[in-house]
Short mmCIF file of C-alpha atoms in Angstrom, two decimals:
data_model
loop_
_atom_site.label_atom_id
_atom_site.label_comp_id
_atom_site.label_asym_id
_atom_site.label_seq_id
_atom_site.Cartn_x
_atom_site.Cartn_y
_atom_site.Cartn_z
CA MET I 1 162.26 47.74 49.61
CA LYS I 2 159.74 45.31 51.10
CA LYS I 3 161.03 45.89 54.63
CA TYR I 4 160.48 49.66 54.32
CA PHE I 5 156.96 49.01 53.09
CA GLU I 6 156.44 46.81 56.17
CA ILE I 7 157.79 49.59 58.43
CA SER I 8 155.30 51.97 56.80
CA LYS I 9 152.49 49.47 57.25
CA ILE I 10 153.26 48.85 60.94
CA ASN I 11 153.45 52.58 61.64
CA PHE I 12 150.29 53.16 59.66
CA LEU I 13 148.46 50.64 61.87
CA ASN I 14 150.02 52.15 65.03
CA ASN I 15 148.91 55.62 64.01
CA ILE I 16 145.38 54.45 63.26
CA VAL I 17 145.11 53.38 66.93
CA TYR I 18 145.75 57.01 67.93
CA ILE I 19 143.29 58.37 65.40
CA SER I 20 141.83 60.79 68.00
CA GLU I 21 145.11 62.72 67.96
CA PHE I 22 144.79 63.27 64.20
CA LEU I 23 141.10 64.15 64.51
CA LEU I 24 141.75 66.75 67.21
CA ARG I 25 144.52 68.30 65.14
CA ALA I 26 142.10 68.42 62.23
CA VAL I 27 139.55 70.18 64.49
CA PHE I 28 142.17 72.82 65.27
CA ILE I 29 142.78 73.32 61.53
CA LEU I 30 139.03 73.68 61.05
CA ILE I 31 139.05 76.53 63.58
CA ILE I 32 141.91 78.23 61.69
CA LEU I 33 140.12 77.74 58.36
CA PHE I 34 136.91 79.12 59.84
CA ILE I 35 138.79 82.23 61.03
CA PHE I 36 140.38 82.71 57.61
CA ILE I 37 137.07 82.22 55.79
CA ASN I 38 135.72 85.14 57.83
CA ILE I 39 138.82 87.28 57.24
CA TRP I 40 138.82 86.66 53.47
CA LYS I 41 135.05 87.21 53.26
CA ALA I 42 135.58 90.65 54.79
CA ILE I 43 138.40 91.39 52.34
CA TYR I 44 136.48 90.14 49.29
CA SER I 45 133.34 92.17 50.07
CA GLY I 46 132.53 93.87 46.75
CA GLN I 47 135.31 92.08 44.84
CA ASN I 48 135.21 88.86 42.86
CA LEU I 49 138.87 88.41 42.12
CA ILE I 50 142.04 89.25 44.02
CA GLU I 51 145.34 88.44 42.28
CA GLY I 52 143.54 85.87 40.11
CA TYR I 53 141.87 84.09 43.07
CA THR I 54 138.16 83.97 43.83
CA LEU I 55 137.13 83.66 47.50
CA ALA I 56 136.38 79.95 47.01
CA MET I 57 139.78 79.39 45.37
CA ILE I 58 141.56 81.08 48.28
CA MET I 59 139.79 78.84 50.80
CA TRP I 60 140.53 75.61 48.91
CA TYR I 61 144.10 76.84 48.49
CA MET I 62 144.35 77.36 52.28
CA LEU I 63 142.88 73.95 53.00
CA MET I 64 145.58 72.39 50.83
CA THR I 65 148.46 74.40 52.37
CA GLU I 66 147.28 73.78 55.95
CA SER I 67 146.82 70.05 55.27
CA ILE I 68 150.37 69.74 53.90
CA VAL I 69 152.03 71.77 56.67
CA VAL I 70 150.09 70.18 59.52
CA SER I 71 150.97 66.69 58.24
CA GLY I 72 154.33 67.37 59.94
CA SER I 73 156.32 64.44 61.18
CA GLY I 74 158.02 63.70 64.44
CA VAL I 75 161.35 63.14 62.70
CA VAL I 76 163.10 66.15 64.26
CA LYS I 77 162.05 65.20 67.79
CA GLU I 78 162.74 61.51 67.27
CA VAL I 79 166.25 61.90 65.81
CA ASN I 80 167.02 64.39 68.59
CA LYS I 81 165.92 61.77 71.11
CA ASP I 82 167.86 58.98 69.37
CA VAL I 83 171.10 60.98 69.54
CA GLN I 84 170.65 62.35 73.06
CA SER I 85 169.45 59.11 74.68
CA GLY I 86 171.91 56.88 72.83
CA ASP I 87 169.07 54.88 71.23
CA LEU I 88 170.90 55.51 67.97
CA ALA I 89 173.26 52.67 68.91
CA TYR I 90 170.38 50.21 68.80
CA GLN I 91 169.22 51.53 65.43
CA LEU I 92 172.61 51.26 63.74
CA ASN I 93 172.96 47.50 63.99
CA LYS I 94 169.48 46.83 62.63
CA PRO I 95 169.23 45.46 59.07
CA TYR I 96 167.85 48.65 57.55
CA SER I 97 169.04 52.12 56.68
CA TYR I 98 168.47 54.73 59.40
CA ILE I 99 167.27 57.28 56.82
CA GLY I 100 165.12 54.67 55.05
CA TYR I 101 163.52 53.73 58.36
CA TYR I 102 162.52 57.31 59.14
CA PHE I 103 161.36 57.89 55.57
CA ALA I 104 159.00 54.90 55.73
CA LYS I 105 157.80 55.81 59.23
CA SER I 106 157.29 59.53 58.52
CA MET I 107 155.53 59.08 55.19
CA SER I 108 152.85 56.81 56.66
CA TYR I 109 152.27 59.40 59.40
CA LYS I 110 152.19 62.32 56.97
CA ILE I 111 149.78 60.61 54.57
CA ILE I 112 147.26 59.71 57.31
CA SER I 113 147.48 63.18 58.80
CA PHE I 114 147.07 64.85 55.39
CA VAL I 115 144.08 62.71 54.38
CA ILE I 116 142.21 63.23 57.69
CA THR I 117 142.82 66.99 57.80
CA PHE I 118 141.96 67.44 54.14
CA ALA I 119 138.81 65.31 54.35
CA MET I 120 137.45 67.14 57.41
CA GLY I 121 138.45 70.53 56.02
CA SER I 122 136.77 69.74 52.68
CA ILE I 123 133.43 69.36 54.44
CA LEU I 124 133.78 72.77 56.12
CA VAL I 125 135.06 74.61 53.05
CA SER I 126 132.53 73.08 50.64
CA LEU I 127 129.68 73.89 53.04
CA MET I 128 130.81 77.46 53.65
CA MET I 129 131.86 78.17 50.07
CA GLY I 130 128.89 76.35 48.55
CA GLY I 131 130.88 74.06 46.30
CA PHE I 132 134.29 73.18 44.93
CA ALA I 133 136.92 75.36 43.31
CA PHE I 134 138.89 72.60 41.64
CA THR I 135 138.43 70.13 38.80
CA PHE I 136 137.93 66.53 39.91
CA SER I 137 139.60 65.09 36.79
CA ASN I 138 142.90 66.69 37.85
CA ILE I 139 142.91 64.97 41.24
CA PRO I 140 145.20 62.04 40.20
CA LEU I 141 147.84 64.53 39.02
CA ILE I 142 147.41 66.66 42.15
CA ILE I 143 147.96 63.55 44.28
CA ILE I 144 151.37 63.11 42.62
CA VAL I 145 152.34 66.74 43.35
CA VAL I 146 151.12 66.47 46.95
CA LEU I 147 153.01 63.23 47.54
CA LEU I 148 156.20 64.81 46.18
CA ALA I 149 155.54 67.86 48.39
CA LEU I 150 155.29 65.58 51.45
CA VAL I 151 158.54 63.81 50.44
CA LEU I 152 160.30 67.16 49.94
CA ASP I 153 159.05 68.36 53.33
CA PHE I 154 160.37 65.15 54.90
CA PHE I 155 163.88 65.52 53.45
CA MET I 156 164.12 69.18 54.46
CA LEU I 157 163.02 68.18 57.99
CA LEU I 158 165.50 65.29 57.99
CA CYS I 159 168.40 67.66 57.20
CA ILE I 160 167.37 69.71 60.25
CA ALA I 161 166.88 66.57 62.38
CA LEU I 162 170.35 65.20 61.59
CA LEU I 163 171.98 68.39 62.88
CA ALA I 164 171.30 66.78 66.27
CA PHE I 165 174.74 65.13 65.88
CA TRP I 166 176.28 68.54 66.61
CA MET I 167 173.50 70.60 68.22
CA GLU I 168 171.89 69.98 71.59
CA ASP I 169 168.42 71.02 70.46
CA THR I 170 167.36 71.20 66.80
CA ASN I 171 163.79 72.23 67.61
CA SER I 172 164.73 75.89 67.28
CA ILE I 173 165.89 75.30 63.68
CA LYS I 174 162.66 73.41 63.03
CA TRP I 175 160.79 76.40 64.39
CA ILE I 176 162.51 78.71 61.86
CA TYR I 177 161.71 76.20 59.10
CA ASP I 178 158.01 76.26 60.10
CA LYS I 179 157.95 80.05 59.90
CA LEU I 180 159.51 79.89 56.41
CA LEU I 181 156.72 77.52 55.31
CA PHE I 182 154.13 79.89 56.81
CA THR I 183 155.45 82.96 54.97
CA VAL I 184 157.68 82.44 51.91
CA GLY I 185 156.28 78.91 51.56
CA GLY I 186 152.82 80.39 50.99
CA MET I 187 150.91 78.66 53.79
CA LEU I 188 149.15 81.72 55.19
CA VAL I 189 148.62 83.60 51.93
CA PRO I 190 149.41 82.88 48.27
CA LEU I 191 152.76 84.31 47.18
CA GLU I 192 150.96 86.84 44.93
CA ILE I 193 149.93 88.71 48.10
CA LEU I 194 153.57 89.26 49.11
CA PRO I 195 155.55 92.24 47.77
CA LYS I 196 156.64 91.52 44.19
CA TRP I 197 160.38 91.20 44.94
CA LEU I 198 159.74 88.75 47.80
CA ALA I 199 157.21 86.75 45.76
CA ASN I 200 159.72 86.43 42.88
CA ILE I 201 162.39 85.00 45.18
CA SER I 202 159.95 82.79 47.14
CA ASN I 203 158.62 81.35 43.90
CA TYR I 204 161.87 79.41 43.35
CA LEU I 205 162.67 78.49 46.95
CA PRO I 206 162.15 74.85 48.01
CA PHE I 207 159.59 75.89 50.65
CA SER I 208 157.13 77.05 48.00
CA PHE I 209 157.46 73.72 46.14
CA ALA I 210 156.37 71.98 49.34
CA VAL I 211 153.37 74.25 49.96
CA TYR I 212 152.46 77.07 47.54
CA HIS I 213 152.88 75.37 44.16
CA PRO I 214 150.87 72.20 44.97
CA ALA I 215 148.04 74.36 46.39
CA LYS I 216 148.13 76.75 43.43
CA LEU I 217 147.94 73.83 40.99
CA PHE I 218 145.05 72.41 43.00
CA VAL I 219 142.87 75.50 42.46
CA ASN I 220 144.30 76.64 39.13
CA PHE I 221 145.56 73.64 37.21
CA ASN I 222 147.79 74.05 34.19
CA LEU I 223 149.58 71.13 32.55
CA SER I 224 152.81 72.98 31.73
CA ASN I 225 152.98 74.33 35.32
CA PHE I 226 152.33 70.80 36.56
CA PHE I 227 155.41 69.44 34.75
CA SER I 228 157.53 72.40 35.79
CA VAL I 229 156.49 71.98 39.47
CA ILE I 230 157.18 68.25 39.40
CA GLY I 231 160.59 68.92 37.83
CA PHE I 232 161.55 71.40 40.57
CA GLN I 233 160.18 69.12 43.28
CA LEU I 234 162.28 66.19 42.03
CA ILE I 235 165.41 68.34 41.81
CA TYR I 236 164.92 69.67 45.36
CA ILE I 237 164.13 66.18 46.69
CA ILE I 238 167.38 64.82 45.20
CA VAL I 239 169.34 67.82 46.55
CA PHE I 240 167.99 67.46 50.09
CA MET I 241 168.33 63.68 49.98
CA ILE I 242 172.02 64.02 49.08
CA ILE I 243 172.54 66.68 51.76
CA SER I 244 170.85 64.50 54.39
CA ILE I 245 172.97 61.45 53.44
CA LEU I 246 176.15 63.56 53.63
CA ILE I 247 175.15 65.02 57.03
CA TYR I 248 174.29 61.54 58.29
CA LYS I 249 177.60 60.04 57.11
CA LYS I 250 179.61 62.87 58.66
CA GLY I 251 177.60 62.73 61.87
CA ILE I 252 177.78 59.00 62.30
CA ARG I 253 181.59 59.08 62.03
CA GLY I 254 181.70 61.16 65.20
CA VAL I 255 179.51 58.80 67.23
CA ASN I 256 181.14 56.91 70.07
CA ILE I 257 179.25 53.94 71.45
CA ASN I 258 180.42 52.81 74.85
CA GLY I 259 179.29 49.46 76.11
CA GLY I 260 175.59 48.77 76.67
CA MET V 1 144.12 89.92 104.95
CA ALA V 2 143.11 86.84 102.99
CA VAL V 3 143.51 88.76 99.73
CA LYS V 4 146.95 89.99 100.81
CA ASN V 5 148.00 86.44 101.69
CA PHE V 6 146.68 85.21 98.35
CA PHE V 7 148.82 87.65 96.36
CA LYS V 8 151.81 87.05 98.64
CA PHE V 9 151.47 83.32 97.96
CA ILE V 10 151.47 83.94 94.19
CA TRP V 11 154.44 86.30 94.46
CA GLU V 12 156.53 83.91 96.57
CA TYR V 13 155.88 81.05 94.15
CA PHE V 14 156.81 83.33 91.24
CA LYS V 15 160.16 84.10 92.91
CA VAL V 16 160.86 80.38 93.35
CA ASN V 17 159.90 79.68 89.73
CA LEU V 18 162.14 82.51 88.55
CA GLN V 19 165.07 81.12 90.55
CA SER V 20 164.44 77.76 88.96
CA ALA V 21 164.39 79.39 85.49
CA MET V 22 167.73 81.03 86.25
CA GLU V 23 169.21 77.58 86.91
CA TYR V 24 168.53 76.87 83.21
CA ARG V 25 169.58 80.33 82.08
CA THR V 26 170.52 79.46 78.48
CA SER V 27 167.31 77.53 77.87
CA PHE V 28 165.30 80.35 79.48
CA ILE V 29 166.92 83.02 77.28
CA ILE V 30 166.63 80.94 74.07
CA GLN V 31 162.95 80.10 74.65
CA SER V 32 162.07 83.71 75.49
CA LEU V 33 163.96 85.02 72.46
CA PHE V 34 162.33 82.52 70.12
CA MET V 35 158.90 83.53 71.37
CA ILE V 36 159.75 87.19 70.70
CA LEU V 37 160.98 86.20 67.21
CA ASN V 38 157.75 84.27 66.65
CA ASP V 39 155.73 87.36 67.56
CA ILE V 40 157.90 89.52 65.27
CA VAL V 41 157.19 87.15 62.34
CA TRP V 42 153.46 87.78 62.93
CA VAL V 43 154.02 91.55 62.98
CA ILE V 44 155.79 91.25 59.60
CA PHE V 45 152.97 89.07 58.26
CA TRP V 46 150.28 91.54 59.29
CA PHE V 47 152.37 94.43 57.95
CA ILE V 48 152.51 92.76 54.52
CA PHE V 49 148.83 91.80 54.71
CA PHE V 50 147.64 95.30 55.57
CA ASN V 51 150.00 96.83 53.07
CA LYS V 52 148.00 94.93 50.47
CA PHE V 53 144.47 95.25 51.88
CA ASN V 54 144.59 98.30 54.21
CA VAL V 55 141.51 97.44 56.25
CA ILE V 56 139.44 94.47 57.51
CA ASN V 57 135.99 95.75 58.57
CA ASN V 58 137.34 98.98 60.13
CA TRP V 59 140.43 97.38 61.64
CA GLN V 60 143.74 98.71 60.40
CA PHE V 61 147.33 97.68 61.01
CA ALA V 62 147.51 99.73 64.25
CA ASP V 63 144.43 97.90 65.61
CA ILE V 64 146.05 94.54 64.90
CA MET V 65 149.14 95.71 66.77
CA VAL V 66 146.98 96.65 69.78
CA MET V 67 145.33 93.21 69.51
CA MET V 68 148.75 91.56 69.47
CA ALA V 69 149.84 93.65 72.47
CA VAL V 70 146.75 92.52 74.42
CA ILE V 71 146.91 88.81 73.55
CA THR V 72 150.69 88.41 73.93
CA ALA V 73 150.75 90.33 77.23
CA ALA V 74 147.71 88.44 78.60
CA TRP V 75 148.95 85.02 77.43
CA GLY V 76 152.47 85.86 78.63
CA PHE V 77 151.33 87.09 82.04
CA THR V 78 149.16 84.02 82.54
CA GLY V 79 152.03 81.75 81.49
CA VAL V 80 154.53 83.49 83.80
CA PHE V 81 152.36 83.58 86.95
CA PHE V 82 149.90 80.71 86.35
CA GLY V 83 152.09 78.56 84.09
CA ASN V 84 150.27 75.30 84.82
CA PHE V 85 147.04 76.66 83.31
CA ARG V 86 147.77 74.76 80.08
CA TYR V 87 148.57 71.48 81.87
CA LEU V 88 145.70 71.15 84.33
CA ALA V 89 144.21 68.23 82.35
CA SER V 90 147.44 66.20 82.57
CA VAL V 91 147.94 67.11 86.27
CA ILE V 92 144.50 65.61 87.00
CA ARG V 93 144.91 62.62 84.67
CA ASP V 94 148.34 61.69 86.03
CA GLY V 95 147.22 61.82 89.65
CA GLN V 96 149.56 64.72 90.42
CA LEU V 97 146.70 66.51 92.17
CA ASP V 98 147.37 64.33 95.26
CA PHE V 99 150.35 66.49 96.16
CA PHE V 100 148.32 69.71 96.11
CA LEU V 101 145.30 68.25 97.91
CA ALA V 102 147.45 67.14 100.84
CA LEU V 103 148.69 70.68 101.53
CA PRO V 104 146.85 73.41 103.46
CA LYS V 105 146.88 75.94 100.58
CA GLU V 106 143.92 76.24 98.22
CA GLU V 107 144.60 73.53 95.63
CA LEU V 108 143.46 75.19 92.39
CA THR V 109 145.59 78.32 92.87
CA HIS V 110 148.46 76.15 94.05
CA VAL V 111 148.33 73.95 90.92
CA LEU V 112 148.15 76.93 88.57
CA ILE V 113 151.04 78.90 90.06
CA SER V 114 153.35 75.93 90.65
CA LYS V 115 154.87 76.33 87.19
CA SER V 116 156.19 79.24 85.18
CA LYS V 117 156.60 78.95 81.40
CA PHE V 118 159.95 80.19 80.07
CA ASP V 119 158.60 81.18 76.63
CA ALA V 120 155.79 83.15 78.29
CA PHE V 121 158.39 85.70 79.47
CA GLY V 122 159.10 86.41 75.79
CA ASP V 123 155.40 86.96 75.06
CA LEU V 124 155.02 89.23 78.08
CA ILE V 125 158.05 91.36 77.15
CA PHE V 126 156.89 91.59 73.53
CA GLY V 127 153.35 92.54 74.57
CA VAL V 128 154.59 95.29 76.88
CA VAL V 129 156.91 96.74 74.20
CA LEU V 130 154.12 96.69 71.60
CA ALA V 131 151.72 98.34 74.07
CA VAL V 132 154.22 101.13 74.74
CA ILE V 133 154.58 101.75 70.99
CA PHE V 134 150.93 101.53 69.91
CA ILE V 135 148.82 102.53 72.94
CA PRO V 136 148.75 106.15 74.20
CA LEU V 137 150.10 106.61 77.73
CA ALA V 138 146.75 107.93 78.99
CA LYS V 139 145.10 104.60 78.12
CA ILE V 140 147.64 102.42 79.95
CA PRO V 141 145.54 102.19 83.20
CA LEU V 142 142.55 101.06 81.10
CA LEU V 143 144.81 98.58 79.27
CA ILE V 144 145.98 97.11 82.59
CA LEU V 145 142.37 96.62 83.70
CA LEU V 146 141.51 94.97 80.36
CA LEU V 147 144.57 92.72 80.63
CA VAL V 148 143.52 91.54 84.10
CA LEU V 149 140.08 90.68 82.71
CA SER V 150 141.61 88.95 79.68
CA CYS V 151 143.82 86.83 81.96
CA MET V 152 140.77 85.92 84.07
CA ILE V 153 138.94 84.76 80.92
CA LEU V 154 141.93 82.75 79.68
CA ILE V 155 142.37 81.08 83.08
CA GLY V 156 138.61 80.42 83.25
CA PHE V 157 138.70 78.68 79.86
CA ALA V 158 141.79 76.70 80.86
CA ILE V 159 140.25 75.51 84.15
CA ILE V 160 136.99 74.43 82.48
CA LEU V 161 138.83 72.58 79.70
CA GLY V 162 141.39 71.06 82.09
CA SER V 163 138.65 69.96 84.53
CA LEU V 164 137.19 67.77 81.78
CA SER V 165 139.84 65.26 82.88
CA PHE V 166 137.78 64.69 86.06
CA TYR V 167 134.89 63.54 83.92
CA MET V 168 136.50 62.09 80.77
CA GLY V 169 139.48 60.26 82.26
CA SER V 170 141.90 62.07 79.98
CA ALA V 171 141.09 65.40 78.39
CA VAL V 172 144.69 66.38 77.69
CA GLU V 173 144.38 66.67 73.90
CA THR V 174 140.84 68.08 74.02
CA ALA V 175 141.92 70.76 76.51
CA GLU V 176 145.01 71.65 74.46
CA THR V 177 143.00 71.88 71.21
CA GLY V 178 140.26 73.90 72.92
CA LEU V 179 142.70 76.36 74.48
CA MET V 180 144.66 76.72 71.23
CA GLY V 181 141.33 77.36 69.49
CA VAL V 182 140.54 80.20 71.92
CA LEU V 183 144.08 81.58 71.48
CA SER V 184 143.75 81.41 67.68
CA ILE V 185 140.43 83.25 67.66
CA ALA V 186 142.02 85.88 69.91
CA SER V 187 145.07 86.17 67.63
CA TYR V 188 143.22 87.21 64.46
CA PRO V 189 141.21 90.40 63.78
CA PHE V 190 137.91 90.08 65.60
CA SER V 191 136.37 92.57 63.17
CA ALA V 192 136.26 89.74 60.60
CA PHE V 193 133.48 88.08 62.57
CA THR V 194 129.96 89.36 62.02
CA GLY V 195 126.35 88.23 62.58
CA TYR V 196 125.78 84.89 64.29
CA THR V 197 129.49 84.07 64.46
CA LYS V 198 130.16 87.25 66.42
CA PHE V 199 127.25 86.50 68.75
CA ILE V 200 128.56 82.97 69.40
CA LEU V 201 132.09 84.27 70.07
CA LEU V 202 130.74 86.74 72.61
CA ALA V 203 127.84 84.94 74.26
CA LEU V 204 128.45 81.20 74.00
CA ILE V 205 132.23 80.73 73.71
CA PRO V 206 133.33 84.18 74.81
CA ALA V 207 136.73 84.08 73.05
CA GLY V 208 135.94 87.50 71.58
CA PHE V 209 136.40 89.04 75.01
CA VAL V 210 140.04 87.91 75.25
CA SER V 211 141.41 90.45 72.75
CA GLY V 212 138.71 91.59 70.30
CA ILE V 213 136.56 93.54 72.74
CA PRO V 214 139.59 95.05 74.57
CA VAL V 215 140.79 96.47 71.22
CA GLU V 216 137.33 97.96 70.57
CA ILE V 217 137.21 99.46 74.09
CA LEU V 218 140.69 100.95 73.68
CA LYS V 219 139.67 102.36 70.27
CA ASN V 220 136.33 103.82 71.32
CA PHE V 221 135.66 103.60 75.05
CA SER V 222 132.29 102.04 75.90
CA LEU V 223 131.21 101.57 79.52
CA THR V 224 128.60 99.02 78.43
CA TRP V 225 131.19 96.79 76.76
CA LEU V 226 133.58 97.21 79.70
CA LEU V 227 130.87 96.11 82.14
CA LEU V 228 129.96 93.19 79.86
CA MET V 229 133.61 92.18 79.85
CA VAL V 230 133.78 92.36 83.66
CA LEU V 231 130.63 90.25 83.85
CA CYS V 232 132.03 87.72 81.38
CA ALA V 233 135.35 87.43 83.25
CA VAL V 234 133.71 87.05 86.69
CA VAL V 235 131.04 84.57 85.56
CA LEU V 236 133.45 82.45 83.51
CA LEU V 237 136.02 82.27 86.31
CA ALA V 238 133.37 81.52 88.95
CA LEU V 239 131.87 78.81 86.75
CA ALA V 240 135.34 77.36 86.16
CA ILE V 241 136.06 77.22 89.92
CA LEU V 242 132.69 75.52 90.55
CA ILE V 243 133.36 72.91 87.85
CA PHE V 244 136.87 72.26 89.23
CA LYS V 245 135.62 71.93 92.85
CA ALA V 246 132.84 69.57 91.76
CA GLY V 247 135.47 67.58 89.89
CA VAL V 248 137.73 67.34 92.93
CA LYS V 249 134.88 65.60 94.79
CA ARG V 250 134.86 62.91 92.07
CA TYR V 251 138.65 62.70 91.98
CA GLU V 252 140.20 59.42 92.99
CA SER V 253 143.87 59.25 93.81
CA GLY V 254 145.88 57.11 91.45
CA ASN V 255 148.36 56.31 94.26
CA LEU V 256 151.01 57.43 91.81
CA ILE V 257 154.36 58.22 93.36
CA ASN V 258 155.66 61.48 91.91
CA VAL V 259 158.97 63.16 92.48
CA ARG V 260 158.71 66.96 92.38
CA MET V 261 161.99 68.51 91.27
#
């Protein structure tokens, strides 16, 4: 366990060196948030509540969803590169698990990215909305849900990344995954805005437990929903972890390493 | 004659770029198709959004479709014919400008047209199809004029942002973020912006002219706004060329050996 913590620490320090990359990405998210604040302001004119959300709640919701989704991770690109370039051979004889290595590396990246985007976005949203639309005392519980959301996102991405054993380019699958997070995941709008039938299905899909549910809890906390969301997140994390291990084991059996 | 040669130069380079794309046919088709799919996802999103809310400050679903036609066609056209517009900052930073400076052709045009983006073909096709569906035939000549102006504004922005590399050392990420910011503003309903924000997006960072104003002109023709758009496109592009040329004077070769494939 200690070695994975060290991997996380080293990558954390590496990422801090390239802090400008995170800051610029956060600036881009600020532009998107600014656009959406204007769009929602126009929609809310004359209304206080839409589908149970006030304007301020919608904007804090969006800040949370954008911060989770933009935290990303280079795992799809990196595994693709490992398989195509043959670097995988060097990884296999190292004294750590390949999946564990990417988990430690990705999580440090995702946490830094999330914190920077969320912190910068908070300034914009609180200034433009004139305050906060969440309860500070719930923050420790929200941190748990967000961390689980980032872990779930990682394992879903890892399943896509490991398809590189059979596919030449997995970026196209990643692209479809991103679009699912945008729409049925609830990144662009809360699921309540979608048609009822689609919202009902999306509500139980893993994508919404990575994006929609954490953001909804953030602006509208409810203890029973909190436990239910955590339960679903843990189930989906275990499911995708098992799938990724199975894909990895099957994939690695087909690898031929010739000389060096 | 000079103008004819200029367009012939662009056309010949486009043919070479297209031949090169055909060498990677599968990749070309996949990237174009994925870009079309990406655009279709946005159409579905806006359909659902407007099904719920009907109108955003006088803009309805059809207006958003016209906006999407304008921005995808303009972004696609720019990417197909001036594909290096997004990479100018890295061309300057990496010392790749040496190659273009050593040749007799005008270097800025040469840099911009020396690449064609595969996914941009998808955007261009999608934009044209959407325009045919949502814009009346009689307005197509006006649309073409507006698209030319939109492309000029996009290229102007890209040159200014890319030229920052002359002054900052590396402006790759800044230029990319800036250009994506302009694209984002142009990809959402401009009617949402009012007051000071609208003024800033028209007068200071004229991103509103990329797609917002074209949609308004196509909806309700206004000669004043058309002339303002012409002025914006010409001034921005001229300013961009001046900044680039001033930058070239500061440019120092990195003596980097590049292989152009």
